[in-house]
C-alpha cells in the first residue's frame, strides 16, 4: 500500500507539472491568436475582412485566428484544472 501511495504521489506531481506547462502553452497560444486577430482579423487590416482585396481568404484567416484564441484559452483553463487535480492527487498519495 505504501508503494501505491508513493507512486500516486509521484504521478500527481507529474500531472501537476504537465498541467502547469499546458496552461502556459495555452496562454501563449491565446496571446498569439489574439495578436494575429488584431493584425489580420480587424476592419483596419487588408487581410481580415470579406470586403478586403484578399476576398474570402481574409475572412477565413480572421476566423482561424479567433478560433486559435478560443482554443488557447480553453487549453489554459483545462491545464489549470489538471494542475489542481494533480496537486490533489499528490496530497492524497
Short mmCIF file of C-alpha atoms in Angstrom, two decimals:
data_model
loop_
_atom_site.label_atom_id
_atom_site.label_comp_id
_atom_site.label_asym_id
_atom_site.label_seq_id
_atom_site.Cartn_x
_atom_site.Cartn_y
_atom_site.Cartn_z
CA UNK A 1 0.00 0.00 0.00
CA UNK A 2 2.86 2.40 0.76
CA UNK A 3 4.34 1.75 -2.68
CA UNK A 4 0.99 2.53 -4.29
CA UNK A 5 0.68 5.79 -2.34
CA UNK A 6 4.21 6.80 -3.29
CA UNK A 7 3.51 6.04 -6.95
CA UNK A 8 0.27 8.00 -6.79
CA UNK A 9 2.03 10.98 -5.22
CA UNK A 10 4.72 10.91 -7.93
CA UNK A 11 2.08 10.63 -10.65
CA UNK A 12 0.17 13.52 -9.10
CA UNK A 13 3.24 15.74 -9.06
CA UNK A 14 3.99 14.87 -12.69
CA UNK A 15 0.39 15.61 -13.64
CA UNK A 16 0.52 18.96 -11.85
CA UNK A 17 3.73 19.85 -13.70
CA UNK A 18 2.19 18.84 -17.03
CA UNK A 19 -0.93 20.83 -16.23
CA UNK A 20 1.10 23.95 -15.49
CA UNK A 21 3.00 23.52 -18.77
CA UNK A 22 -0.26 23.03 -20.65
CA UNK A 23 -1.72 26.15 -19.06
CA UNK A 24 1.37 28.16 -20.03
CA UNK A 25 1.21 26.87 -23.60
CA UNK A 26 -2.50 27.64 -23.77
CA UNK A 27 -1.96 31.20 -22.58
CA UNK A 28 0.80 31.65 -25.18
CA UNK A 29 -1.46 30.29 -27.92
CA UNK A 30 -4.31 32.56 -26.85
CA UNK A 31 -1.98 35.57 -26.84
CA UNK A 32 -0.64 34.68 -30.29
CA UNK A 33 -4.15 34.14 -31.64
CA UNK A 34 -5.28 37.47 -30.21
CA UNK A 35 -2.28 39.29 -31.68
CA UNK A 36 -2.83 37.74 -35.09
CA UNK A 37 -6.53 38.58 -34.90
CA UNK A 38 -5.63 42.19 -34.24
CA UNK A 39 -3.15 42.18 -37.12
CA UNK A 40 -5.16 40.22 -39.66
CA UNK A 41 -8.69 40.00 -38.37
CA UNK A 42 -9.96 43.53 -38.00
CA UNK A 43 -11.69 46.03 -40.21
CA UNK A 44 -8.45 48.05 -40.33
CA UNK A 45 -6.49 45.19 -41.82
CA UNK A 46 -6.28 44.44 -45.51
CA UNK A 47 -6.39 40.70 -44.76
CA UNK A 48 -9.10 40.26 -42.19
CA UNK A 49 -12.41 41.08 -43.80
CA UNK A 50 -14.53 39.61 -46.54
CA UNK A 51 -14.51 43.03 -48.19
CA UNK A 52 -10.74 43.23 -48.48
CA UNK A 53 -8.76 42.88 -51.66
CA UNK A 54 -7.90 39.33 -50.50
CA UNK A 55 -11.56 38.29 -50.51
CA UNK A 56 -12.71 35.15 -48.74
CA UNK A 57 -9.14 34.23 -47.74
CA UNK A 58 -9.01 37.18 -45.36
CA UNK A 59 -12.26 36.16 -43.70
CA UNK A 60 -11.04 32.59 -43.28
CA UNK A 61 -7.78 33.84 -41.72
CA UNK A 62 -9.70 36.03 -39.31
CA UNK A 63 -11.92 33.11 -38.25
CA UNK A 64 -8.91 30.84 -37.86
CA UNK A 65 -7.08 33.23 -35.54
CA UNK A 66 -10.21 33.84 -33.49
CA UNK A 67 -10.63 30.08 -33.13
CA UNK A 68 -6.97 29.79 -32.10
CA UNK A 69 -7.55 32.39 -29.39
CA UNK A 70 -10.56 30.47 -28.07
CA UNK A 71 -8.72 27.15 -28.21
CA UNK A 72 -5.75 28.61 -26.35
CA UNK A 73 -7.98 29.98 -23.60
CA UNK A 74 -9.70 26.60 -23.29
CA UNK A 75 -6.36 24.81 -23.13
CA UNK A 76 -5.13 27.20 -20.44
CA UNK A 77 -8.25 26.56 -18.39
CA UNK A 78 -8.00 22.79 -18.71
CA UNK A 79 -4.29 22.94 -17.89
CA UNK A 80 -5.01 24.82 -14.68
CA UNK A 81 -7.68 22.26 -13.79
CA UNK A 82 -5.25 19.42 -14.48
CA UNK A 83 -2.60 21.07 -12.31
CA UNK A 84 -5.09 21.42 -9.48
CA UNK A 85 -6.18 17.78 -9.84
CA UNK A 86 -2.55 16.66 -9.91
CA UNK A 87 -1.77 18.56 -6.73
CA UNK A 88 -4.79 16.99 -5.03
CA UNK A 89 -3.65 13.55 -6.16
CA UNK A 90 -0.14 14.21 -4.87
CA UNK A 91 -1.55 15.21 -1.49
CA UNK A 92 -3.71 12.11 -1.38
CA UNK A 93 -0.80 9.85 -2.30
#
